[in-house]
């Protein structure tokens, strides 16, 4: 069993920054492959960023250069640093990990608005 708990969402003005955290617990073995997805109203859930082995990571084109995914392995925690936020980044952000089945966190709301 895997548990994922997100935190760090909120309301921010355009151009601002937020940092999301996802703490994983349970039978995870490692946090490699842990990713962030987001879902805006009326839209499908989309991949934002995923962290691989070592320093590898990948990003959606829409967030490249603005978002950074990182890890603290000892804490089984992955972070998503979001800079230069835009209104179109508004969504519920979910942490995801696949370990035979999909595991999802409860989601955290990010609202970018003036």
PDB file of N, CA and C in Angstrom:
ATOM      1  N   UNK A   1       0.840  -1.184   0.000  1.00  0.00           N
ATOM      2  CA  UNK A   1       0.000   0.000   0.000  1.00  0.00           C
ATOM      3  C   UNK A   1       0.882   1.243   0.000  1.00  0.00           C
ATOM      4  N   UNK A   2       0.461   2.236  -0.756  1.00  0.00           N
ATOM      5  CA  UNK A   2       1.207   3.489  -0.894  1.00  0.00           C
ATOM      6  C   UNK A   2       0.286   4.640  -0.528  1.00  0.00           C
ATOM      7  N   UNK A   3       0.813   5.571   0.228  1.00  0.00           N
ATOM      8  CA  UNK A   3       0.070   6.785   0.538  1.00  0.00           C
ATOM      9  C   UNK A   3       0.864   7.990   0.026  1.00  0.00           C
ATOM     10  N   UNK A   4       0.149   8.908  -0.591  1.00  0.00           N
ATOM     11  CA  UNK A   4       0.739  10.135  -1.111  1.00  0.00           C
ATOM     12  C   UNK A   4      -0.020  11.314  -0.527  1.00  0.00           C
ATOM     13  N   UNK A   5       0.699  12.248   0.070  1.00  0.00           N
ATOM     14  CA  UNK A   5       0.056  13.403   0.692  1.00  0.00           C
ATOM     15  C   UNK A   5       0.683  14.668   0.135  1.00  0.00           C
ATOM     16  N   UNK A   6      -0.134  15.479  -0.539  1.00  0.00           N
ATOM     17  CA  UNK A   6       0.332  16.733  -1.108  1.00  0.00           C
ATOM     18  C   UNK A   6       0.083  17.887  -0.143  1.00  0.00           C
ATOM     19  N   UNK A   7       0.882  18.922  -0.318  1.00  0.00           N
ATOM     20  CA  UNK A   7       0.666  20.165   0.410  1.00  0.00           C
ATOM     21  C   UNK A   7       1.297  21.304  -0.369  1.00  0.00           C
ATOM     22  N   UNK A   8       0.928  22.524  -0.015  1.00  0.00           N
ATOM     23  CA  UNK A   8       1.587  23.688  -0.577  1.00  0.00           C
ATOM     24  C   UNK A   8       0.783  24.485  -1.586  1.00  0.00           C
ATOM     25  N   UNK A   9      -0.417  24.062  -1.909  1.00  0.00           N
ATOM     26  CA  UNK A   9      -1.214  24.831  -2.854  1.00  0.00           C
ATOM     27  C   UNK A   9      -1.721  26.124  -2.247  1.00  0.00           C
ATOM     28  N   UNK A  10      -2.383  26.925  -3.079  1.00  0.00           N
ATOM     29  CA  UNK A  10      -2.938  28.176  -2.584  1.00  0.00           C
ATOM     30  C   UNK A  10      -3.242  29.134  -3.700  1.00  0.00           C
ATOM     31  N   UNK A  11      -3.487  30.378  -3.306  1.00  0.00           N
ATOM     32  CA  UNK A  11      -3.792  31.458  -4.245  1.00  0.00           C
ATOM     33  C   UNK A  11      -2.556  32.328  -4.416  1.00  0.00           C
ATOM     34  N   UNK A  12      -2.200  32.593  -5.656  1.00  0.00           N
ATOM     35  CA  UNK A  12      -1.027  33.420  -5.936  1.00  0.00           C
ATOM     36  C   UNK A  12      -1.329  34.302  -7.137  1.00  0.00           C
ATOM     37  N   UNK A  13      -0.706  35.457  -7.185  1.00  0.00           N
ATOM     38  CA  UNK A  13      -0.896  36.369  -8.307  1.00  0.00           C
ATOM     39  C   UNK A  13      -0.067  35.917  -9.504  1.00  0.00           C
ATOM     40  N   UNK A  14      -0.474  36.282 -10.696  1.00  0.00           N
ATOM     41  CA  UNK A  14       0.343  35.957 -11.880  1.00  0.00           C
ATOM     42  C   UNK A  14       1.768  36.459 -11.709  1.00  0.00           C
ATOM     43  N   UNK A  15       2.715  35.620 -12.103  1.00  0.00           N
ATOM     44  CA  UNK A  15       4.127  35.941 -11.939  1.00  0.00           C
ATOM     45  C   UNK A  15       4.702  35.462 -10.625  1.00  0.00           C
ATOM     46  N   UNK A  16       3.846  35.008  -9.730  1.00  0.00           N
ATOM     47  CA  UNK A  16       4.299  34.547  -8.423  1.00  0.00           C
ATOM     48  C   UNK A  16       4.796  33.120  -8.433  1.00  0.00           C
ATOM     49  N   UNK A  17       5.121  32.630  -7.236  1.00  0.00           N
ATOM     50  CA  UNK A  17       5.696  31.296  -7.086  1.00  0.00           C
ATOM     51  C   UNK A  17       4.982  30.530  -5.977  1.00  0.00           C
ATOM     52  N   UNK A  18       5.002  29.217  -6.126  1.00  0.00           N
ATOM     53  CA  UNK A  18       4.528  28.296  -5.093  1.00  0.00           C
ATOM     54  C   UNK A  18       5.415  27.064  -5.128  1.00  0.00           C
ATOM     55  N   UNK A  19       5.510  26.387  -3.985  1.00  0.00           N
ATOM     56  CA  UNK A  19       6.194  25.105  -3.962  1.00  0.00           C
ATOM     57  C   UNK A  19       5.251  24.058  -3.398  1.00  0.00           C
ATOM     58  N   UNK A  20       5.035  23.021  -4.170  1.00  0.00           N
ATOM     59  CA  UNK A  20       4.216  21.896  -3.739  1.00  0.00           C
ATOM     60  C   UNK A  20       5.110  20.787  -3.208  1.00  0.00           C
ATOM     61  N   UNK A  21       4.592  20.064  -2.232  1.00  0.00           N
ATOM     62  CA  UNK A  21       5.313  18.916  -1.668  1.00  0.00           C
ATOM     63  C   UNK A  21       4.439  17.675  -1.755  1.00  0.00           C
ATOM     64  N   UNK A  22       5.070  16.541  -1.974  1.00  0.00           N
ATOM     65  CA  UNK A  22       4.375  15.262  -1.964  1.00  0.00           C
ATOM     66  C   UNK A  22       5.202  14.284  -1.136  1.00  0.00           C
ATOM     67  N   UNK A  23       4.649  13.876  -0.032  1.00  0.00           N
ATOM     68  CA  UNK A  23       5.327  12.902   0.814  1.00  0.00           C
ATOM     69  C   UNK A  23       4.731  11.532   0.574  1.00  0.00           C
ATOM     70  N   UNK A  24       5.597  10.579   0.258  1.00  0.00           N
ATOM     71  CA  UNK A  24       5.168   9.212  -0.021  1.00  0.00           C
ATOM     72  C   UNK A  24       5.487   8.309   1.162  1.00  0.00           C
ATOM     73  N   UNK A  25       4.613   7.375   1.436  1.00  0.00           N
ATOM     74  CA  UNK A  25       4.854   6.405   2.502  1.00  0.00           C
ATOM     75  C   UNK A  25       4.272   5.065   2.085  1.00  0.00           C
ATOM     76  N   UNK A  26       4.680   4.028   2.793  1.00  0.00           N
ATOM     77  CA  UNK A  26       4.212   2.686   2.468  1.00  0.00           C
ATOM     78  C   UNK A  26       5.252   1.928   1.668  1.00  0.00           C
ATOM     79  N   UNK A  27       4.797   0.984   0.865  1.00  0.00           N
ATOM     80  CA  UNK A  27       5.690   0.091   0.126  1.00  0.00           C
ATOM     81  C   UNK A  27       6.138   0.731  -1.183  1.00  0.00           C
ATOM     82  N   UNK A  28       6.960   1.751  -1.084  1.00  0.00           N
ATOM     83  CA  UNK A  28       7.328   2.485  -2.286  1.00  0.00           C
ATOM     84  C   UNK A  28       8.694   2.093  -2.820  1.00  0.00           C
ATOM     85  N   UNK A  29       9.572   1.561  -1.982  1.00  0.00           N
ATOM     86  CA  UNK A  29      10.950   1.180  -2.342  1.00  0.00           C
ATOM     87  C   UNK A  29      11.794   2.387  -2.697  1.00  0.00           C
ATOM     88  N   UNK A  30      11.317   3.234  -3.595  1.00  0.00           N
ATOM     89  CA  UNK A  30      12.003   4.482  -3.913  1.00  0.00           C
ATOM     90  C   UNK A  30      10.960   5.448  -4.459  1.00  0.00           C
ATOM     91  N   UNK A  31      11.344   6.713  -4.581  1.00  0.00           N
ATOM     92  CA  UNK A  31      10.409   7.705  -5.118  1.00  0.00           C
ATOM     93  C   UNK A  31      10.676   7.995  -6.586  1.00  0.00           C
ATOM     94  N   UNK A  32      11.565   7.226  -7.192  1.00  0.00           N
ATOM     95  CA  UNK A  32      11.759   7.398  -8.631  1.00  0.00           C
ATOM     96  C   UNK A  32      10.465   7.059  -9.359  1.00  0.00           C
ATOM     97  N   UNK A  33      10.125   7.860 -10.317  1.00  0.00           N
ATOM     98  CA  UNK A  33       8.880   7.676 -11.050  1.00  0.00           C
ATOM     99  C   UNK A  33       7.724   8.456 -10.470  1.00  0.00           C
ATOM    100  N   UNK A  34       7.940   9.137  -9.350  1.00  0.00           N
ATOM    101  CA  UNK A  34       6.870   9.939  -8.773  1.00  0.00           C
ATOM    102  C   UNK A  34       6.672  11.184  -9.625  1.00  0.00           C
ATOM    103  N   UNK A  35       5.423  11.498  -9.925  1.00  0.00           N
ATOM    104  CA  UNK A  35       5.155  12.623 -10.805  1.00  0.00           C
ATOM    105  C   UNK A  35       4.042  13.519 -10.298  1.00  0.00           C
ATOM    106  N   UNK A  36       3.942  14.665 -10.924  1.00  0.00           N
ATOM    107  CA  UNK A  36       2.871  15.624 -10.655  1.00  0.00           C
ATOM    108  C   UNK A  36       1.982  15.726 -11.892  1.00  0.00           C
ATOM    109  N   UNK A  37       0.699  15.661 -11.664  1.00  0.00           N
ATOM    110  CA  UNK A  37      -0.306  15.870 -12.692  1.00  0.00           C
ATOM    111  C   UNK A  37      -1.168  17.042 -12.256  1.00  0.00           C
ATOM    112  N   UNK A  38      -1.934  17.588 -13.189  1.00  0.00           N
ATOM    113  CA  UNK A  38      -2.885  18.629 -12.840  1.00  0.00           C
ATOM    114  C   UNK A  38      -4.149  18.464 -13.675  1.00  0.00           C
ATOM    115  N   UNK A  39      -5.230  18.967 -13.110  1.00  0.00           N
ATOM    116  CA  UNK A  39      -6.506  18.913 -13.810  1.00  0.00           C
ATOM    117  C   UNK A  39      -7.271  20.194 -13.559  1.00  0.00           C
ATOM    118  N   UNK A  40      -7.517  20.911 -14.640  1.00  0.00           N
ATOM    119  CA  UNK A  40      -8.321  22.131 -14.584  1.00  0.00           C
ATOM    120  C   UNK A  40      -9.768  21.774 -14.900  1.00  0.00           C
ATOM    121  N   UNK A  41     -10.717  22.592 -14.440  1.00  0.00           N
ATOM    122  CA  UNK A  41     -12.134  22.302 -14.711  1.00  0.00           C
ATOM    123  C   UNK A  41     -12.397  22.127 -16.197  1.00  0.00           C
ATOM    124  N   UNK A  42     -13.074  21.031 -16.546  1.00  0.00           N
ATOM    125  CA  UNK A  42     -13.410  20.772 -17.930  1.00  0.00           C
ATOM    126  C   UNK A  42     -12.304  20.161 -18.756  1.00  0.00           C
ATOM    127  N   UNK A  43     -11.134  19.983 -18.146  1.00  0.00           N
ATOM    128  CA  UNK A  43      -9.985  19.433 -18.874  1.00  0.00           C
ATOM    129  C   UNK A  43      -9.626  18.047 -18.354  1.00  0.00           C
ATOM    130  N   UNK A  44      -8.886  17.312 -19.184  1.00  0.00           N
ATOM    131  CA  UNK A  44      -8.372  16.026 -18.731  1.00  0.00           C
ATOM    132  C   UNK A  44      -7.165  16.240 -17.822  1.00  0.00           C
ATOM    133  N   UNK A  45      -6.908  15.251 -16.993  1.00  0.00           N
ATOM    134  CA  UNK A  45      -5.721  15.312 -16.145  1.00  0.00           C
ATOM    135  C   UNK A  45      -4.492  15.188 -17.037  1.00  0.00           C
ATOM    136  N   UNK A  46      -3.491  16.029 -16.803  1.00  0.00           N
ATOM    137  CA  UNK A  46      -2.299  16.025 -17.636  1.00  0.00           C
ATOM    138  C   UNK A  46      -1.037  15.943 -16.787  1.00  0.00           C
ATOM    139  N   UNK A  47      -0.025  15.309 -17.373  1.00  0.00           N
ATOM    140  CA  UNK A  47       1.254  15.203 -16.694  1.00  0.00           C
ATOM    141  C   UNK A  47       1.960  16.549 -16.708  1.00  0.00           C
ATOM    142  N   UNK A  48       2.475  16.952 -15.558  1.00  0.00           N
ATOM    143  CA  UNK A  48       3.226  18.202 -15.443  1.00  0.00           C
ATOM    144  C   UNK A  48       4.723  17.914 -15.398  1.00  0.00           C
ATOM    145  N   UNK A  49       5.130  17.025 -14.522  1.00  0.00           N
ATOM    146  CA  UNK A  49       6.551  16.710 -14.367  1.00  0.00           C
ATOM    147  C   UNK A  49       6.682  15.355 -13.686  1.00  0.00           C
ATOM    148  N   UNK A  50       7.781  14.667 -13.971  1.00  0.00           N
ATOM    149  CA  UNK A  50       8.042  13.390 -13.334  1.00  0.00           C
ATOM    150  C   UNK A  50       9.532  13.277 -13.056  1.00  0.00           C
ATOM    151  N   UNK A  51       9.863  12.682 -11.931  1.00  0.00           N
ATOM    152  CA  UNK A  51      11.262  12.522 -11.563  1.00  0.00           C
ATOM    153  C   UNK A  51      11.656  11.064 -11.743  1.00  0.00           C
ATOM    154  N   UNK A  52      12.828  10.864 -12.362  1.00  0.00           N
ATOM    155  CA  UNK A  52      13.283   9.507 -12.622  1.00  0.00           C
ATOM    156  C   UNK A  52      14.417   9.122 -11.698  1.00  0.00           C
ATOM    157  N   UNK A  53      15.267   8.239 -12.183  1.00  0.00           N
ATOM    158  CA  UNK A  53      16.426   7.832 -11.399  1.00  0.00           C
ATOM    159  C   UNK A  53      17.500   8.919 -11.425  1.00  0.00           C
ATOM    160  N   UNK A  54      18.242   9.024 -10.349  1.00  0.00           N
ATOM    161  CA  UNK A  54      19.301  10.021 -10.287  1.00  0.00           C
ATOM    162  C   UNK A  54      18.746  11.425 -10.427  1.00  0.00           C
ATOM    163  N   UNK A  55      19.308  12.192 -11.336  1.00  0.00           N
ATOM    164  CA  UNK A  55      18.882  13.580 -11.533  1.00  0.00           C
ATOM    165  C   UNK A  55      17.932  13.736 -12.721  1.00  0.00           C
ATOM    166  N   UNK A  56      17.481  12.621 -13.287  1.00  0.00           N
ATOM    167  CA  UNK A  56      16.650  12.732 -14.479  1.00  0.00           C
ATOM    168  C   UNK A  56      15.250  13.219 -14.133  1.00  0.00           C
ATOM    169  N   UNK A  57      14.671  13.987 -15.028  1.00  0.00           N
ATOM    170  CA  UNK A  57      13.315  14.482 -14.869  1.00  0.00           C
ATOM    171  C   UNK A  57      12.788  14.877 -16.236  1.00  0.00           C
ATOM    172  N   UNK A  58      11.490  14.976 -16.339  1.00  0.00           N
ATOM    173  CA  UNK A  58      10.888  15.431 -17.586  1.00  0.00           C
ATOM    174  C   UNK A  58       9.703  16.321 -17.264  1.00  0.00           C
ATOM    175  N   UNK A  59       9.365  17.197 -18.216  1.00  0.00           N
ATOM    176  CA  UNK A  59       8.353  18.220 -17.994  1.00  0.00           C
ATOM    177  C   UNK A  59       7.436  18.345 -19.202  1.00  0.00           C
ATOM    178  N   UNK A  60       6.216  18.778 -18.933  1.00  0.00           N
ATOM    179  CA  UNK A  60       5.336  19.178 -20.019  1.00  0.00           C
ATOM    180  C   UNK A  60       5.901  20.437 -20.663  1.00  0.00           C
ATOM    181  N   UNK A  61       5.699  20.577 -21.956  1.00  0.00           N
ATOM    182  CA  UNK A  61       6.231  21.742 -22.661  1.00  0.00           C
ATOM    183  C   UNK A  61       5.715  23.047 -22.052  1.00  0.00           C
ATOM    184  N   UNK A  62       4.500  23.031 -21.556  1.00  0.00           N
ATOM    185  CA  UNK A  62       3.876  24.253 -21.055  1.00  0.00           C
ATOM    186  C   UNK A  62       4.519  24.778 -19.774  1.00  0.00           C
ATOM    187  N   UNK A  63       5.306  23.936 -19.090  1.00  0.00           N
ATOM    188  CA  UNK A  63       5.906  24.375 -17.824  1.00  0.00           C
ATOM    189  C   UNK A  63       7.434  24.390 -17.874  1.00  0.00           C
ATOM    190  N   UNK A  64       8.023  23.937 -18.960  1.00  0.00           N
ATOM    191  CA  UNK A  64       9.485  23.917 -19.063  1.00  0.00           C
ATOM    192  C   UNK A  64      10.054  25.305 -18.846  1.00  0.00           C
ATOM    193  N   UNK A  65      11.105  25.373 -18.035  1.00  0.00           N
ATOM    194  CA  UNK A  65      11.742  26.644 -17.748  1.00  0.00           C
ATOM    195  C   UNK A  65      11.103  27.409 -16.613  1.00  0.00           C
ATOM    196  N   UNK A  66       9.917  26.984 -16.172  1.00  0.00           N
ATOM    197  CA  UNK A  66       9.229  27.660 -15.066  1.00  0.00           C
ATOM    198  C   UNK A  66       9.080  26.760 -13.841  1.00  0.00           C
ATOM    199  N   UNK A  67       8.884  25.484 -14.060  1.00  0.00           N
ATOM    200  CA  UNK A  67       8.688  24.531 -12.965  1.00  0.00           C
ATOM    201  C   UNK A  67       9.926  23.652 -12.812  1.00  0.00           C
ATOM    202  N   UNK A  68      10.219  23.270 -11.583  1.00  0.00           N
ATOM    203  CA  UNK A  68      11.330  22.371 -11.305  1.00  0.00           C
ATOM    204  C   UNK A  68      10.882  21.300 -10.315  1.00  0.00           C
ATOM    205  N   UNK A  69      11.104  20.047 -10.689  1.00  0.00           N
ATOM    206  CA  UNK A  69      10.800  18.940  -9.787  1.00  0.00           C
ATOM    207  C   UNK A  69      12.091  18.483  -9.130  1.00  0.00           C
ATOM    208  N   UNK A  70      12.030  18.208  -7.845  1.00  0.00           N
ATOM    209  CA  UNK A  70      13.224  17.772  -7.119  1.00  0.00           C
ATOM    210  C   UNK A  70      12.803  16.788  -6.034  1.00  0.00           C
ATOM    211  N   UNK A  71      13.796  16.164  -5.415  1.00  0.00           N
ATOM    212  CA  UNK A  71      13.496  15.145  -4.412  1.00  0.00           C
ATOM    213  C   UNK A  71      14.322  15.327  -3.157  1.00  0.00           C
ATOM    214  N   UNK A  72      13.773  14.818  -2.066  1.00  0.00           N
ATOM    215  CA  UNK A  72      14.543  14.637  -0.839  1.00  0.00           C
ATOM    216  C   UNK A  72      14.341  13.171  -0.481  1.00  0.00           C
ATOM    217  N   UNK A  73      15.264  12.340  -0.923  1.00  0.00           N
ATOM    218  CA  UNK A  73      15.066  10.893  -0.824  1.00  0.00           C
ATOM    219  C   UNK A  73      14.918  10.424   0.616  1.00  0.00           C
ATOM    220  N   UNK A  74      15.687  11.012   1.535  1.00  0.00           N
ATOM    221  CA  UNK A  74      15.620  10.577   2.929  1.00  0.00           C
ATOM    222  C   UNK A  74      14.236  10.828   3.524  1.00  0.00           C
ATOM    223  N   UNK A  75      13.529  11.828   2.997  1.00  0.00           N
ATOM    224  CA  UNK A  75      12.190  12.142   3.486  1.00  0.00           C
ATOM    225  C   UNK A  75      11.101  11.547   2.601  1.00  0.00           C
ATOM    226  N   UNK A  76      11.504  10.802   1.564  1.00  0.00           N
ATOM    227  CA  UNK A  76      10.534  10.266   0.597  1.00  0.00           C
ATOM    228  C   UNK A  76       9.589  11.358   0.105  1.00  0.00           C
ATOM    229  N   UNK A  77      10.172  12.490  -0.196  1.00  0.00           N
ATOM    230  CA  UNK A  77       9.381  13.655  -0.591  1.00  0.00           C
ATOM    231  C   UNK A  77       9.866  14.199  -1.922  1.00  0.00           C
ATOM    232  N   UNK A  78       8.906  14.556  -2.761  1.00  0.00           N
ATOM    233  CA  UNK A  78       9.201  15.201  -4.034  1.00  0.00           C
ATOM    234  C   UNK A  78       8.549  16.581  -4.023  1.00  0.00           C
ATOM    235  N   UNK A  79       9.251  17.549  -4.553  1.00  0.00           N
ATOM    236  CA  UNK A  79       8.781  18.925  -4.573  1.00  0.00           C
ATOM    237  C   UNK A  79       8.542  19.375  -6.009  1.00  0.00           C
ATOM    238  N   UNK A  80       7.631  20.307  -6.151  1.00  0.00           N
ATOM    239  CA  UNK A  80       7.425  20.964  -7.438  1.00  0.00           C
ATOM    240  C   UNK A  80       7.500  22.464  -7.196  1.00  0.00           C
ATOM    241  N   UNK A  81       8.616  23.060  -7.588  1.00  0.00           N
ATOM    242  CA  UNK A  81       8.782  24.501  -7.492  1.00  0.00           C
ATOM    243  C   UNK A  81       8.191  25.134  -8.735  1.00  0.00           C
ATOM    244  N   UNK A  82       7.225  25.995  -8.538  1.00  0.00           N
ATOM    245  CA  UNK A  82       6.524  26.617  -9.658  1.00  0.00           C
ATOM    246  C   UNK A  82       6.783  28.117  -9.630  1.00  0.00           C
ATOM    247  N   UNK A  83       7.447  28.610 -10.653  1.00  0.00           N
ATOM    248  CA  UNK A  83       7.775  30.028 -10.770  1.00  0.00           C
ATOM    249  C   UNK A  83       7.057  30.636 -11.964  1.00  0.00           C
ATOM    250  N   UNK A  84       6.991  31.943 -11.975  1.00  0.00           N
ATOM    251  CA  UNK A  84       6.359  32.687 -13.076  1.00  0.00           C
ATOM    252  C   UNK A  84       4.995  32.072 -13.409  1.00  0.00           C
ATOM    253  N   UNK A  85       4.193  31.931 -12.392  1.00  0.00           N
ATOM    254  CA  UNK A  85       2.901  31.277 -12.568  1.00  0.00           C
ATOM    255  C   UNK A  85       1.969  32.109 -13.434  1.00  0.00           C
ATOM    256  N   UNK A  86       1.156  31.412 -14.217  1.00  0.00           N
ATOM    257  CA  UNK A  86       0.205  32.037 -15.123  1.00  0.00           C
ATOM    258  C   UNK A  86      -1.219  31.591 -14.750  1.00  0.00           C
ATOM    259  N   UNK A  87      -2.212  32.371 -15.123  1.00  0.00           N
ATOM    260  CA  UNK A  87      -3.598  31.958 -14.839  1.00  0.00           C
ATOM    261  C   UNK A  87      -3.917  30.572 -15.384  1.00  0.00           C
ATOM    262  N   UNK A  88      -3.317  30.200 -16.504  1.00  0.00           N
ATOM    263  CA  UNK A  88      -3.597  28.886 -17.072  1.00  0.00           C
ATOM    264  C   UNK A  88      -2.958  27.739 -16.292  1.00  0.00           C
ATOM    265  N   UNK A  89      -2.163  28.063 -15.279  1.00  0.00           N
ATOM    266  CA  UNK A  89      -1.633  27.016 -14.396  1.00  0.00           C
ATOM    267  C   UNK A  89      -2.639  26.644 -13.306  1.00  0.00           C
ATOM    268  N   UNK A  90      -3.735  27.392 -13.228  1.00  0.00           N
ATOM    269  CA  UNK A  90      -4.760  27.105 -12.232  1.00  0.00           C
ATOM    270  C   UNK A  90      -5.338  25.716 -12.445  1.00  0.00           C
ATOM    271  N   UNK A  91      -5.291  24.901 -11.391  1.00  0.00           N
ATOM    272  CA  UNK A  91      -5.748  23.522 -11.481  1.00  0.00           C
ATOM    273  C   UNK A  91      -5.617  22.864 -10.115  1.00  0.00           C
ATOM    274  N   UNK A  92      -6.171  21.677 -10.005  1.00  0.00           N
ATOM    275  CA  UNK A  92      -5.860  20.820  -8.861  1.00  0.00           C
ATOM    276  C   UNK A  92      -4.645  19.992  -9.258  1.00  0.00           C
ATOM    277  N   UNK A  93      -3.635  20.015  -8.419  1.00  0.00           N
ATOM    278  CA  UNK A  93      -2.392  19.305  -8.686  1.00  0.00           C
ATOM    279  C   UNK A  93      -2.364  18.024  -7.858  1.00  0.00           C
ATOM    280  N   UNK A  94      -2.049  16.928  -8.545  1.00  0.00           N
ATOM    281  CA  UNK A  94      -2.048  15.608  -7.921  1.00  0.00           C
ATOM    282  C   UNK A  94      -0.665  14.977  -8.007  1.00  0.00           C
ATOM    283  N   UNK A  95      -0.303  14.323  -6.952  1.00  0.00           N
ATOM    284  CA  UNK A  95       0.902  13.519  -6.913  1.00  0.00           C
ATOM    285  C   UNK A  95       0.535  12.112  -7.370  1.00  0.00           C
ATOM    286  N   UNK A  96       1.415  11.474  -8.126  1.00  0.00           N
ATOM    287  CA  UNK A  96       1.125  10.141  -8.679  1.00  0.00           C
ATOM    288  C   UNK A  96       2.363   9.260  -8.602  1.00  0.00           C
ATOM    289  N   UNK A  97       2.097   7.986  -8.315  1.00  0.00           N
ATOM    290  CA  UNK A  97       3.165   6.988  -8.330  1.00  0.00           C
ATOM    291  C   UNK A  97       2.557   5.674  -8.803  1.00  0.00           C
ATOM    292  N   UNK A  98       3.297   4.994  -9.675  1.00  0.00           N
ATOM    293  CA  UNK A  98       2.835   3.691 -10.159  1.00  0.00           C
ATOM    294  C   UNK A  98       3.703   2.608  -9.536  1.00  0.00           C
ATOM    295  N   UNK A  99       3.049   1.731  -8.821  1.00  0.00           N
ATOM    296  CA  UNK A  99       3.720   0.573  -8.251  1.00  0.00           C
ATOM    297  C   UNK A  99       2.797  -0.632  -8.466  1.00  0.00           C
ATOM    298  N   UNK A 100       2.683  -1.024  -9.717  1.00  0.00           N
ATOM    299  CA  UNK A 100       1.786  -2.120 -10.064  1.00  0.00           C
ATOM    300  C   UNK A 100       0.380  -1.622 -10.354  1.00  0.00           C
ATOM    301  N   UNK A 101      -0.049  -0.640  -9.599  1.00  0.00           N
ATOM    302  CA  UNK A 101      -1.296   0.084  -9.857  1.00  0.00           C
ATOM    303  C   UNK A 101      -1.016   1.569  -9.671  1.00  0.00           C
ATOM    304  N   UNK A 102      -1.963   2.389 -10.098  1.00  0.00           N
ATOM    305  CA  UNK A 102      -1.803   3.835  -9.937  1.00  0.00           C
ATOM    306  C   UNK A 102      -2.175   4.251  -8.527  1.00  0.00           C
ATOM    307  N   UNK A 103      -1.302   5.032  -7.919  1.00  0.00           N
ATOM    308  CA  UNK A 103      -1.598   5.652  -6.631  1.00  0.00           C
ATOM    309  C   UNK A 103      -1.645   7.160  -6.830  1.00  0.00           C
ATOM    310  N   UNK A 104      -2.657   7.784  -6.228  1.00  0.00           N
ATOM    311  CA  UNK A 104      -2.849   9.229  -6.342  1.00  0.00           C
ATOM    312  C   UNK A 104      -2.985   9.849  -4.969  1.00  0.00           C
ATOM    313  N   UNK A 105      -2.490  11.069  -4.857  1.00  0.00           N
ATOM    314  CA  UNK A 105      -2.762  11.839  -3.668  1.00  0.00           C
ATOM    315  C   UNK A 105      -4.144  12.448  -3.744  1.00  0.00           C
ATOM    316  N   UNK A 106      -4.502  13.203  -2.715  1.00  0.00           N
ATOM    317  CA  UNK A 106      -5.840  13.778  -2.637  1.00  0.00           C
ATOM    318  C   UNK A 106      -5.974  15.042  -3.478  1.00  0.00           C
ATOM    319  N   UNK A 107      -4.854  15.612  -3.887  1.00  0.00           N
ATOM    320  CA  UNK A 107      -4.870  16.821  -4.697  1.00  0.00           C
ATOM    321  C   UNK A 107      -4.748  18.084  -3.863  1.00  0.00           C
ATOM    322  N   UNK A 108      -4.155  19.102  -4.450  1.00  0.00           N
ATOM    323  CA  UNK A 108      -4.045  20.404  -3.806  1.00  0.00           C
ATOM    324  C   UNK A 108      -4.356  21.476  -4.850  1.00  0.00           C
ATOM    325  N   UNK A 109      -5.182  22.428  -4.468  1.00  0.00           N
ATOM    326  CA  UNK A 109      -5.641  23.456  -5.395  1.00  0.00           C
ATOM    327  C   UNK A 109      -4.593  24.550  -5.552  1.00  0.00           C
ATOM    328  N   UNK A 110      -4.303  24.883  -6.793  1.00  0.00           N
ATOM    329  CA  UNK A 110      -3.454  26.023  -7.121  1.00  0.00           C
ATOM    330  C   UNK A 110      -4.291  26.990  -7.955  1.00  0.00           C
ATOM    331  N   UNK A 111      -4.415  28.209  -7.486  1.00  0.00           N
ATOM    332  CA  UNK A 111      -5.175  29.237  -8.184  1.00  0.00           C
ATOM    333  C   UNK A 111      -4.272  30.420  -8.459  1.00  0.00           C
ATOM    334  N   UNK A 112      -4.153  30.776  -9.727  1.00  0.00           N
ATOM    335  CA  UNK A 112      -3.326  31.915 -10.131  1.00  0.00           C
ATOM    336  C   UNK A 112      -4.267  33.006 -10.645  1.00  0.00           C
ATOM    337  N   UNK A 113      -4.381  34.051  -9.873  1.00  0.00           N
ATOM    338  CA  UNK A 113      -5.346  35.095 -10.207  1.00  0.00           C
ATOM    339  C   UNK A 113      -4.960  36.394  -9.527  1.00  0.00           C
ATOM    340  N   UNK A 114      -5.273  37.505 -10.207  1.00  0.00           N
ATOM    341  CA  UNK A 114      -5.038  38.812  -9.606  1.00  0.00           C
ATOM    342  C   UNK A 114      -6.291  39.310  -8.890  1.00  0.00           C
TER     343      UNK A 114
END
